[in-house]
């Protein structure tokens, strides 16, 4: 009877997760959706806590209180620019939690009271789901923390590799599969003979931890958004695998939802860069130090037009239509509030203002939108690439703020460019393009940008926030 | 096992259908929110660790409850923080 009530509670929470996610289809209902999902989680936890025969509820509650405190602190403290790191870290926690639960399940079999807490004997299939749960969980854990390190610049964003790295990776994968088979074969005598299963699980945990590191270090900083999305998917799959281990529908449903979500985002990011997931994973594309020049048309000897805040102010004030193209540089300079103010000033002067957001602008999917939302830019001024790309031809001024590769026309025609084939925002088709940039240093992918050398392009050098502020002051005086 | 697999596949399909319609502007909250949902492992941690007399299972489960709760509470809170910033033009 009790088990039935628990199962129904899990069904209810699963439904709440699905409808919660569905409400994320519109910014107007999204907040309610997230709250509905949170309520779904509450239902699942309460049902488990009160209905499952839990011997140590105080213990469990203490753990939950500690975790809630840490989680709340992190959620309150994080800057919107640091959101990619935080999501990467949370992914990692999700992964390790799944691995730990699978590990605890092994310990449960070995406990003297195994006969009352569940099955007494480990089936071969369960041995495999346990090991998968540990493996995926650990890969997610260490992989996410390497991504966290790269995103927060605690470790270098450059792709790292060493001789024999790929061979080592393959060996760990094979070793893990071998352990899995061994555990499945020895599962019939477990827990009476516990060594094979216990040591197999420990080996898989260590191999998974090392694999997570080996899989993420060779990936360049520019590709971190894809990796974070992929690890998001892994954390879901790890939770679902744990659900298989425990025969728990709540975990299976939620894990599947998250796994699907992460995969969809991964795919969107790959399409937006015109690269396959395989290419991203083995790529080693882009670091954070610039340096590498992407071949192709030499820009040496070509000159750029430099402009001043006064001229930009005049150009913008008398334009009919202006499109802003923000990139990660805007976030670094904390210029989003100044940009919003400039947009408001222009709207007062009857200029039509839009924002064009490239899918891979920023360091995670949708990063720019969050930063602009924080700066109070209404979301109906933000447009996706496909919606707005046809409008540049009828736009007087395109203002590029801290974006680089996503407006590089080389992507269209220069077959030797590393970003060839990537869909870009057509800033070069606007009447005039203005690029705000600190210096002529190449972007995140380390490639020179043809746009800068166009005759109708003007560079406004300097700190983005100060530059915009100067433009605002001039606009106000006009 | 087969029942579980059926549930998994159906949930994946529903997830794909629902999530592919989420606009790009909400992709960051989608990630952090779905991340919080993957913290459902907290339920698994409670089931395993809460029921067992074995000390190992208890402590491993205790650790799992902590990290899963970080995920759940942190994920939902930070998503809420982001979503309350998304406003239409007044």
Coordinates of C-alpha atoms in Angstrom, one line a residue:
Chain A
X1 CA 0.0 0.0 0.0
X2 CA 2.7 2.5 1.0
X3 CA 4.7 1.6 -2.0
X4 CA 1.7 2.4 -4.2
X5 CA 1.3 5.8 -2.7
X6 CA 5.0 6.5 -3.2
X7 CA 4.7 5.4 -6.9
X8 CA 1.7 7.7 -7.4
X9 CA 3.6 10.6 -5.8
X10 CA 6.5 9.9 -8.2
X11 CA 4.0 9.9 -11.1
X12 CA 2.7 13.3 -9.9
X13 CA 6.1 14.7 -9.6
X14 CA 7.1 13.4 -13.0
X15 CA 4.0 15.2 -14.5
X16 CA 4.9 18.4 -12.7
X17 CA 8.4 18.2 -14.1
X18 CA 7.0 17.8 -17.6
X19 CA 4.6 20.7 -17.3
X20 CA 7.2 22.8 -15.6
X21 CA 9.5 22.3 -18.6
X22 CA 6.6 23.0 -20.9
X23 CA 6.1 26.4 -19.4
X24 CA 9.7 27.2 -20.2
X25 CA 8.5 27.5 -23.8
X26 CA 7.7 31.2 -23.1
X27 CA 9.4 33.8 -20.9
X28 CA 6.0 34.9 -19.6
X29 CA 5.2 31.5 -18.0
X30 CA 8.8 30.3 -17.4
X31 CA 9.1 31.4 -13.8
X32 CA 5.9 29.5 -12.9
X33 CA 7.2 26.5 -14.7
X34 CA 10.4 26.4 -12.7
X35 CA 8.4 26.8 -9.5
X36 CA 6.1 23.9 -10.6
X37 CA 9.2 21.7 -11.2
X38 CA 10.5 22.7 -7.7
X39 CA 7.1 21.7 -6.2
X40 CA 7.4 18.4 -8.1
X41 CA 10.7 17.8 -6.4
X42 CA 9.2 18.6 -3.0
X43 CA 6.5 16.1 -3.6
X44 CA 8.9 13.3 -4.5
X45 CA 11.2 14.1 -1.5
X46 CA 8.4 14.3 1.0
X47 CA 6.8 11.1 -0.2
X48 CA 10.1 9.3 0.1
X49 CA 10.9 10.8 3.5
X50 CA 7.6 9.9 5.1
X51 CA 6.5 6.8 3.4
X52 CA 9.7 4.9 2.8
X53 CA 10.9 3.1 5.9
X54 CA 13.8 5.3 6.6
X55 CA 15.8 4.3 9.6
X56 CA 17.8 7.4 9.9
X57 CA 15.5 10.4 9.0
X58 CA 17.5 12.8 11.2
X59 CA 20.7 11.9 9.4
X60 CA 19.0 12.4 6.0
X61 CA 17.5 15.7 7.0
X62 CA 20.9 16.9 8.2
X63 CA 22.4 16.1 4.9
X64 CA 19.6 17.9 3.1
X65 CA 20.0 21.0 5.3
X66 CA 23.8 21.1 4.7
X67 CA 23.3 20.7 1.0
X68 CA 20.4 23.3 0.9
X69 CA 22.6 25.8 2.7
X70 CA 25.5 25.4 0.2
X71 CA 23.2 25.4 -2.8
X72 CA 21.3 28.5 -1.7
X73 CA 24.6 30.3 -0.9
X74 CA 26.0 29.5 -4.4
X75 CA 22.7 30.5 -6.1
X76 CA 22.5 33.8 -4.4
X77 CA 26.1 34.7 -4.7
X78 CA 26.8 34.0 -8.4
X79 CA 27.2 36.8 -10.8
X80 CA 25.2 36.4 -14.1
X81 CA 28.5 36.4 -16.0
X82 CA 29.6 33.4 -13.9
X83 CA 26.5 31.4 -14.7
X84 CA 28.3 28.9 -17.0
X85 CA 30.7 27.9 -14.3
X86 CA 28.0 27.5 -11.7
X87 CA 25.9 25.3 -14.1
X88 CA 29.0 23.2 -14.8
X89 CA 29.6 22.8 -11.1
X90 CA 26.0 21.8 -10.4
X91 CA 26.3 19.3 -13.2
X92 CA 29.3 17.8 -11.4
X93 CA 27.4 17.5 -8.1
X94 CA 24.6 15.8 -9.9
X95 CA 27.0 13.3 -11.4
X96 CA 28.8 12.5 -8.2
X97 CA 25.5 12.1 -6.4
X98 CA 24.4 9.4 -8.9
X99 CA 27.8 7.6 -8.6
X100 CA 27.6 7.7 -4.8
X101 CA 24.0 6.3 -4.7
X102 CA 25.1 3.4 -6.9
X103 CA 28.1 2.8 -4.6
X104 CA 25.8 2.8 -1.6
X105 CA 23.6 0.2 -3.3
X106 CA 26.6 -2.1 -3.4
X107 CA 27.1 -1.5 0.3
X108 CA 23.4 -2.2 1.0
X109 CA 23.7 -5.7 -0.4
X110 CA 26.6 -6.3 2.0
X111 CA 24.7 -5.1 5.0
X112 CA 23.4 -7.7 7.5
X113 CA 19.8 -6.5 6.9
X114 CA 19.9 -6.7 3.1
X115 CA 17.0 -9.1 3.1
X116 CA 14.6 -6.5 4.5
X117 CA 15.9 -3.5 2.5
X118 CA 15.5 -5.1 -0.9
X119 CA 16.8 -8.0 -3.0
X120 CA 19.4 -10.2 -1.3
X121 CA 21.1 -11.1 -4.5
X122 CA 22.6 -9.0 -7.2
X123 CA 21.4 -9.8 -10.6
X124 CA 23.8 -9.6 -13.6
X125 CA 21.7 -6.8 -15.1
X126 CA 21.8 -4.8 -11.9
X127 CA 25.6 -5.2 -11.7
X128 CA 25.7 -3.6 -15.2
X129 CA 23.4 -0.7 -14.3
X130 CA 25.3 -0.1 -11.1
X131 CA 28.6 0.1 -13.0
X132 CA 27.1 2.3 -15.7
X133 CA 25.7 4.6 -13.1
X134 CA 29.1 4.9 -11.4
X135 CA 31.0 5.3 -14.7
X136 CA 28.7 8.0 -16.2
X137 CA 28.4 9.7 -12.8
X138 CA 32.1 10.0 -12.3
X139 CA 32.8 11.1 -15.9
X140 CA 30.2 13.9 -15.3
X141 CA 31.7 14.8 -12.0
X142 CA 35.4 15.3 -13.1
X143 CA 34.5 16.4 -16.6
X144 CA 32.2 19.2 -15.2
X145 CA 34.9 20.4 -12.8
X146 CA 37.5 20.6 -15.5
X147 CA 34.9 22.6 -17.5
X148 CA 34.3 24.7 -14.4
X149 CA 38.0 25.3 -14.1
X150 CA 38.3 26.3 -17.8
X151 CA 35.3 28.6 -17.7
X152 CA 36.3 30.4 -14.5
X153 CA 39.9 30.6 -15.9
X154 CA 41.3 28.7 -12.9
X155 CA 42.9 26.5 -15.5
X156 CA 44.0 27.4 -19.0
X157 CA 41.3 27.5 -21.7
X158 CA 43.8 26.2 -24.2
X159 CA 43.3 22.6 -25.4
X160 CA 45.7 20.3 -23.6
X161 CA 47.0 17.0 -24.7
X162 CA 50.0 14.8 -24.3
X163 CA 51.4 11.9 -26.4
X164 CA 49.4 8.7 -25.9
X165 CA 46.4 10.5 -24.4
X166 CA 44.0 9.0 -26.9
X167 CA 45.4 5.5 -26.3
X168 CA 45.1 6.0 -22.5
X169 CA 41.5 7.1 -23.0
X170 CA 40.7 4.0 -25.0
X171 CA 42.4 1.7 -22.4
X172 CA 40.3 3.2 -19.6
X173 CA 37.1 2.7 -21.6
X174 CA 38.1 -0.9 -22.4
X175 CA 39.1 -1.5 -18.7
X176 CA 35.8 -0.2 -17.6
X177 CA 33.9 -2.4 -19.9
X178 CA 36.0 -5.4 -18.8
X179 CA 35.2 -4.6 -15.2
X180 CA 31.6 -4.4 -16.0
X181 CA 31.5 -7.8 -17.5
X182 CA 33.6 -9.2 -14.6
X183 CA 31.1 -7.7 -12.1
X184 CA 28.2 -9.1 -14.0
X185 CA 29.8 -12.6 -14.1
X186 CA 30.6 -12.6 -10.4
X187 CA 27.3 -11.1 -9.4
X188 CA 25.7 -14.5 -8.7
X189 CA 28.1 -15.1 -5.7
X190 CA 27.8 -11.6 -4.4
X191 CA 27.6 -10.6 -1.6
X192 CA 29.1 -13.8 -0.1
X193 CA 32.1 -13.3 -2.3
X194 CA 32.3 -9.5 -2.4
X195 CA 35.7 -8.7 -3.8
X196 CA 35.1 -8.8 -7.5
X197 CA 32.1 -6.5 -7.3
X198 CA 33.6 -4.1 -4.8
X199 CA 37.0 -3.8 -6.6
X200 CA 35.4 -3.7 -10.0
X201 CA 33.2 -0.8 -8.8
X202 CA 36.2 1.0 -7.4
X203 CA 38.2 0.5 -10.6
X204 CA 35.3 1.9 -12.6
X205 CA 34.9 4.9 -10.3
X206 CA 38.6 5.7 -10.7
X207 CA 38.6 5.1 -14.5
X208 CA 35.5 7.2 -14.8
X209 CA 37.1 10.1 -12.9
X210 CA 40.2 10.0 -15.1
X211 CA 38.1 9.6 -18.3
X212 CA 36.1 12.8 -17.4
X213 CA 39.4 14.7 -17.1
X214 CA 40.9 13.1 -20.3
X215 CA 37.7 13.9 -22.3
X216 CA 37.4 17.5 -21.4
X217 CA 41.1 18.8 -21.2
X218 CA 41.7 18.5 -25.0
X219 CA 38.6 20.6 -25.7
X220 CA 39.3 24.3 -26.3
X221 CA 37.7 27.2 -24.4
X222 CA 35.6 28.2 -27.4
X223 CA 33.8 24.9 -27.3
X224 CA 33.1 24.8 -23.6
X225 CA 29.4 25.7 -24.2
X226 CA 28.9 22.5 -26.1
X227 CA 30.7 20.5 -23.4
X228 CA 28.6 22.0 -20.6
X229 CA 25.4 21.1 -22.5
X230 CA 26.7 17.6 -23.1
X231 CA 27.7 17.1 -19.4
X232 CA 24.2 18.4 -18.6
X233 CA 22.9 15.5 -20.6
X234 CA 25.2 13.1 -18.9
X235 CA 24.1 14.1 -15.5
X236 CA 20.5 13.3 -16.5
X237 CA 21.6 9.9 -18.0
X238 CA 23.5 9.2 -14.8
X239 CA 20.4 9.9 -12.7
X240 CA 18.3 7.6 -15.0
X241 CA 20.9 4.8 -14.7
X242 CA 20.6 5.2 -10.9
X243 CA 16.8 4.9 -11.4
X244 CA 17.4 1.5 -13.1
X245 CA 19.6 0.4 -10.2
X246 CA 17.0 1.2 -7.6
X247 CA 13.9 0.4 -9.7
X248 CA 12.8 4.0 -9.1
X249 CA 10.5 5.6 -11.6
X250 CA 11.0 9.1 -10.4
X251 CA 14.7 8.9 -11.2
X252 CA 14.1 7.3 -14.6
X253 CA 11.6 9.9 -15.7
X254 CA 13.5 12.9 -14.5
X255 CA 16.8 11.5 -15.8
X256 CA 15.4 10.9 -19.2
X257 CA 14.0 14.5 -19.3
X258 CA 17.3 16.0 -18.4
X259 CA 19.2 13.7 -20.7
X260 CA 17.0 14.7 -23.6
X261 CA 17.3 18.4 -22.8
X262 CA 21.1 18.3 -22.7
X263 CA 21.3 16.4 -26.0
X264 CA 19.0 18.9 -27.7
X265 CA 21.1 21.9 -26.5
X266 CA 24.3 20.1 -27.5
X267 CA 22.9 19.6 -31.0
X268 CA 21.7 23.2 -31.3
X269 CA 25.2 24.4 -30.3
X270 CA 26.9 22.1 -32.8
X271 CA 24.6 23.2 -35.6
X272 CA 25.2 26.8 -34.8
X273 CA 29.0 26.2 -35.2
X274 CA 28.5 23.9 -38.2
X275 CA 30.5 21.2 -36.5
X276 CA 29.8 17.7 -35.6
X277 CA 29.8 16.6 -32.0
X278 CA 32.7 14.3 -32.8
X279 CA 34.6 17.2 -34.3
X280 CA 34.1 19.2 -31.1
X281 CA 35.1 16.3 -28.8
X282 CA 38.4 15.6 -30.6
X283 CA 38.8 19.1 -32.0
X284 CA 41.1 21.1 -29.6
X285 CA 39.6 24.3 -31.1
X286 CA 40.3 27.7 -29.7
X287 CA 42.1 28.8 -26.6
X288 CA 41.9 31.8 -24.4
X289 CA 45.2 33.4 -25.3
X290 CA 44.6 34.2 -28.9
X291 CA 47.9 33.7 -30.6
X292 CA 46.9 31.2 -33.3
X293 CA 46.2 32.8 -36.6
X294 CA 43.6 31.0 -38.7
X295 CA 45.4 31.1 -42.1
X296 CA 43.3 32.2 -45.0
X297 CA 43.3 35.7 -46.5
X298 CA 46.1 37.6 -45.0
X299 CA 45.1 40.8 -43.4
X300 CA 48.6 42.1 -43.1
X301 CA 49.0 45.5 -44.6
X302 CA 45.2 46.1 -44.6
X303 CA 44.0 49.0 -42.5
X304 CA 41.1 49.5 -40.2
X305 CA 39.0 52.7 -39.8
X306 CA 39.1 54.0 -36.3
X307 CA 36.3 56.2 -35.0
X308 CA 35.4 58.3 -32.0
X309 CA 32.5 58.3 -29.5
X310 CA 31.2 61.6 -31.0
X311 CA 31.0 60.2 -34.5
X312 CA 29.3 57.0 -33.3
X313 CA 26.7 59.1 -31.3
X314 CA 25.8 61.1 -34.5
X315 CA 25.6 58.0 -36.6
X316 CA 23.3 56.2 -34.1
X317 CA 21.1 59.2 -33.3
X318 CA 20.2 59.9 -37.0
X319 CA 19.8 56.2 -37.9
X320 CA 16.4 54.7 -38.5
X321 CA 17.3 51.2 -37.3
X322 CA 20.2 50.0 -35.2
X323 CA 21.0 46.4 -34.3
X324 CA 23.3 45.6 -31.3
X325 CA 25.3 42.4 -31.4
X326 CA 26.5 41.5 -28.0
X327 CA 29.2 38.9 -27.3
X328 CA 31.1 37.6 -24.3
X329 CA 33.3 40.7 -24.3
X330 CA 30.3 42.8 -23.3
X331 CA 29.9 40.6 -20.2
X332 CA 33.6 40.8 -19.3
X333 CA 33.5 44.6 -19.5
X334 CA 30.2 44.6 -17.5
X335 CA 28.8 46.9 -20.3
X336 CA 25.3 45.4 -20.5
X337 CA 23.7 48.1 -18.3
X338 CA 25.4 50.9 -20.3
X339 CA 24.2 49.2 -23.5
X340 CA 20.6 49.1 -22.2
X341 CA 20.8 52.8 -21.4
X342 CA 22.1 53.6 -24.9
X343 CA 19.3 51.6 -26.4
X344 CA 16.8 53.6 -24.3
X345 CA 18.3 56.9 -25.4
X346 CA 18.1 55.9 -29.0
X347 CA 14.5 54.7 -28.7
X348 CA 13.7 58.1 -27.3
X349 CA 15.0 59.6 -30.5
X350 CA 12.7 57.3 -32.5
X351 CA 15.4 54.9 -33.6
X352 CA 14.3 51.3 -34.0
X353 CA 16.6 49.2 -31.7
X354 CA 17.0 45.4 -31.8
X355 CA 19.4 43.0 -30.3
X356 CA 20.8 40.1 -32.4
X357 CA 21.9 37.0 -30.4
X358 CA 24.0 34.4 -32.0
X359 CA 23.4 30.9 -30.5
X360 CA 27.0 30.5 -29.4
X361 CA 27.5 34.1 -28.2
X362 CA 28.7 33.9 -24.6
X363 CA 29.9 30.8 -22.8
X364 CA 26.7 28.8 -22.6
X365 CA 23.5 28.5 -24.6
X366 CA 21.3 31.6 -23.9
X367 CA 24.0 33.3 -21.8
X368 CA 23.6 36.7 -23.5
X369 CA 19.9 36.7 -23.0
X370 CA 20.3 36.3 -19.3
X371 CA 22.9 39.1 -19.1
X372 CA 20.6 41.5 -21.0
X373 CA 17.6 40.5 -19.0
X374 CA 19.5 41.3 -15.9
X375 CA 20.2 44.7 -17.4
X376 CA 16.5 45.1 -17.9
X377 CA 16.5 44.8 -21.7
X378 CA 12.9 43.6 -22.5
X379 CA 13.1 40.1 -24.0
X380 CA 10.9 41.2 -27.0
X381 CA 13.9 43.3 -28.2
X382 CA 16.1 40.2 -28.4
X383 CA 16.1 38.2 -31.7
X384 CA 17.6 34.9 -32.7
X385 CA 20.0 34.7 -35.6
X386 CA 17.5 33.2 -38.1
X387 CA 14.8 35.8 -37.2
X388 CA 17.1 38.8 -37.7
X389 CA 19.7 37.9 -40.3
X390 CA 17.5 39.1 -43.2
X391 CA 17.1 42.5 -41.6
X392 CA 20.8 43.7 -41.7
X393 CA 20.5 44.9 -45.3
X394 CA 17.8 47.4 -44.2
X395 CA 19.7 48.3 -41.0
X396 CA 21.7 51.6 -40.8
X397 CA 24.1 50.6 -38.1
X398 CA 25.1 47.3 -36.6
X399 CA 27.0 47.8 -33.3
X400 CA 29.2 44.8 -32.3
X401 CA 30.0 44.8 -28.6
X402 CA 32.6 42.3 -27.5
X403 CA 31.6 39.8 -30.2
X404 CA 34.0 38.6 -32.8
X405 CA 33.9 35.2 -34.5
X406 CA 30.1 35.3 -34.8
X407 CA 30.3 38.2 -37.2
X408 CA 33.4 37.2 -39.2
X409 CA 32.5 37.0 -42.9
X410 CA 35.4 34.6 -43.5
X411 CA 33.0 31.9 -42.2
X412 CA 31.0 32.3 -45.5
X413 CA 33.7 32.1 -48.1
X414 CA 37.2 31.3 -46.7
X415 CA 37.5 27.6 -46.9
X416 CA 40.8 27.6 -45.0
X417 CA 39.3 29.4 -42.0
X418 CA 38.7 27.2 -39.0
X419 CA 35.2 28.7 -38.7
X420 CA 34.3 28.2 -42.4
X421 CA 30.7 27.2 -42.7
X422 CA 29.6 28.5 -39.3
X423 CA 26.4 30.5 -39.6
X424 CA 27.2 34.1 -38.7
X425 CA 25.3 37.3 -38.1
X426 CA 25.4 39.5 -41.2
X427 CA 26.8 42.6 -39.5
X428 CA 28.8 43.3 -42.7
X429 CA 25.5 43.9 -44.6
X430 CA 24.4 46.8 -42.5
X431 CA 25.0 50.3 -43.8
X432 CA 27.7 50.8 -41.3
X433 CA 29.1 48.4 -38.8
X434 CA 30.8 49.6 -35.6
X435 CA 33.0 47.3 -33.6
X436 CA 33.7 48.0 -30.0
X437 CA 37.0 46.4 -29.1
X438 CA 39.8 46.8 -26.6
X439 CA 42.5 46.2 -29.2
X440 CA 43.1 44.3 -32.4
X441 CA 43.6 41.0 -30.5
X442 CA 41.9 38.1 -32.1
X443 CA 38.8 36.5 -30.5
X444 CA 38.2 33.4 -28.5
X445 CA 38.8 31.1 -31.4
X446 CA 42.0 33.0 -32.1
X447 CA 41.1 34.0 -35.7
X448 CA 41.6 37.4 -37.4
X449 CA 38.3 39.0 -38.4
X450 CA 37.7 40.3 -41.9
X451 CA 34.9 42.5 -40.8
X452 CA 37.3 44.9 -39.2
X453 CA 38.9 45.6 -42.5
X454 CA 35.7 46.4 -44.4
X455 CA 35.5 49.9 -45.8
X456 CA 32.1 50.5 -44.1
X457 CA 33.3 49.2 -40.8
X458 CA 34.6 51.5 -38.0
X459 CA 36.4 50.4 -34.9
X460 CA 35.8 52.1 -31.6
X461 CA 38.8 51.1 -29.5
X462 CA 38.7 51.0 -25.7
X463 CA 36.9 49.5 -22.8
X464 CA 33.4 48.7 -24.0
X465 CA 31.7 50.1 -20.9
X466 CA 33.6 53.4 -21.0
X467 CA 33.1 53.7 -24.8
X468 CA 29.3 53.2 -24.5
X469 CA 29.1 55.6 -21.7
X470 CA 30.9 58.2 -23.8
X471 CA 28.5 57.6 -26.7
X472 CA 25.5 57.9 -24.3
X473 CA 26.8 61.3 -23.1
X474 CA 27.2 62.5 -26.7
X475 CA 23.8 61.2 -27.7
X476 CA 22.1 63.0 -24.8
X477 CA 23.6 66.3 -26.0
X478 CA 22.4 65.9 -29.6
Chain B
X1 CA 13.8 -4.0 -16.3
X2 CA 11.7 -3.9 -19.5
X3 CA 9.1 -1.7 -17.8
X4 CA 11.8 0.6 -16.7
X5 CA 13.2 0.8 -20.2
X6 CA 9.7 1.6 -21.6
X7 CA 9.3 4.4 -19.0
X8 CA 12.8 5.7 -19.9
X9 CA 12.1 5.8 -23.7
X10 CA 8.7 7.4 -23.3
X11 CA 10.0 10.0 -21.0
X12 CA 12.9 10.8 -23.3
X13 CA 10.4 11.3 -26.2
X14 CA 8.2 13.6 -24.2
X15 CA 11.3 15.5 -23.0
X16 CA 12.5 16.0 -26.6
X17 CA 9.1 17.2 -27.7
X18 CA 8.7 19.6 -24.9
X19 CA 12.2 20.9 -24.8
X20 CA 12.8 21.4 -28.5
X21 CA 10.2 24.2 -28.3
X22 CA 12.0 26.1 -25.6
X23 CA 13.2 29.4 -27.2
X24 CA 17.0 30.2 -27.3
X25 CA 16.4 33.1 -25.0
X26 CA 15.6 30.7 -22.2
X27 CA 18.3 28.1 -22.8
X28 CA 20.4 29.1 -19.8
X29 CA 17.5 28.8 -17.4
X30 CA 16.5 25.6 -19.1
X31 CA 20.0 24.2 -18.4
X32 CA 20.0 25.2 -14.8
X33 CA 16.4 24.2 -14.2
X34 CA 16.9 20.8 -15.8
X35 CA 20.0 20.5 -13.8
X36 CA 18.0 20.9 -10.6
X37 CA 15.6 18.2 -11.8
X38 CA 18.5 15.8 -12.2
X39 CA 19.1 16.3 -8.5
X40 CA 16.2 13.9 -8.2
X41 CA 19.0 11.5 -7.2
X42 CA 18.3 12.9 -3.7
X43 CA 15.4 10.5 -3.6
X44 CA 17.6 7.6 -4.5
X45 CA 20.1 8.6 -1.9
X46 CA 17.4 8.7 0.8
X47 CA 16.0 5.3 -0.2
X48 CA 19.4 3.6 -0.2
X49 CA 21.1 5.3 2.7
X50 CA 18.1 5.8 4.9
X51 CA 17.1 2.2 5.0
X52 CA 20.4 0.5 5.5
X53 CA 22.1 -0.5 8.7
X54 CA 25.5 -0.7 7.1
X55 CA 27.7 2.2 8.0
X56 CA 29.3 2.4 4.6
X57 CA 26.0 2.7 2.9
X58 CA 24.9 5.3 5.4
X59 CA 27.9 7.6 5.0
X60 CA 28.0 7.3 1.2
X61 CA 24.3 8.0 1.1
X62 CA 24.8 11.0 3.5
X63 CA 27.3 12.4 1.1
X64 CA 25.0 11.8 -1.8
X65 CA 22.1 13.5 -0.1
X66 CA 24.3 16.6 0.5
X67 CA 25.6 16.9 -3.1
X68 CA 22.1 16.1 -4.6
X69 CA 20.5 18.8 -2.4
X70 CA 23.1 21.4 -3.5
X71 CA 22.0 20.5 -7.0
X72 CA 18.3 20.7 -6.3
X73 CA 18.1 23.9 -4.1
X74 CA 20.9 25.7 -5.9
X75 CA 19.5 24.8 -9.3
X76 CA 15.9 25.9 -8.7
X77 CA 16.9 29.0 -6.8
X78 CA 19.4 30.3 -9.4
X79 CA 16.8 29.5 -12.2
X80 CA 14.2 31.5 -10.4
X81 CA 16.6 34.4 -9.9
X82 CA 17.3 34.4 -13.7
X83 CA 13.7 34.0 -14.7
X84 CA 12.4 36.9 -12.6
X85 CA 14.6 39.2 -14.7
X86 CA 13.0 38.3 -18.0
X87 CA 10.5 41.1 -18.5
X88 CA 8.4 42.4 -21.4
X89 CA 8.6 46.1 -22.3
X90 CA 6.4 48.0 -19.9

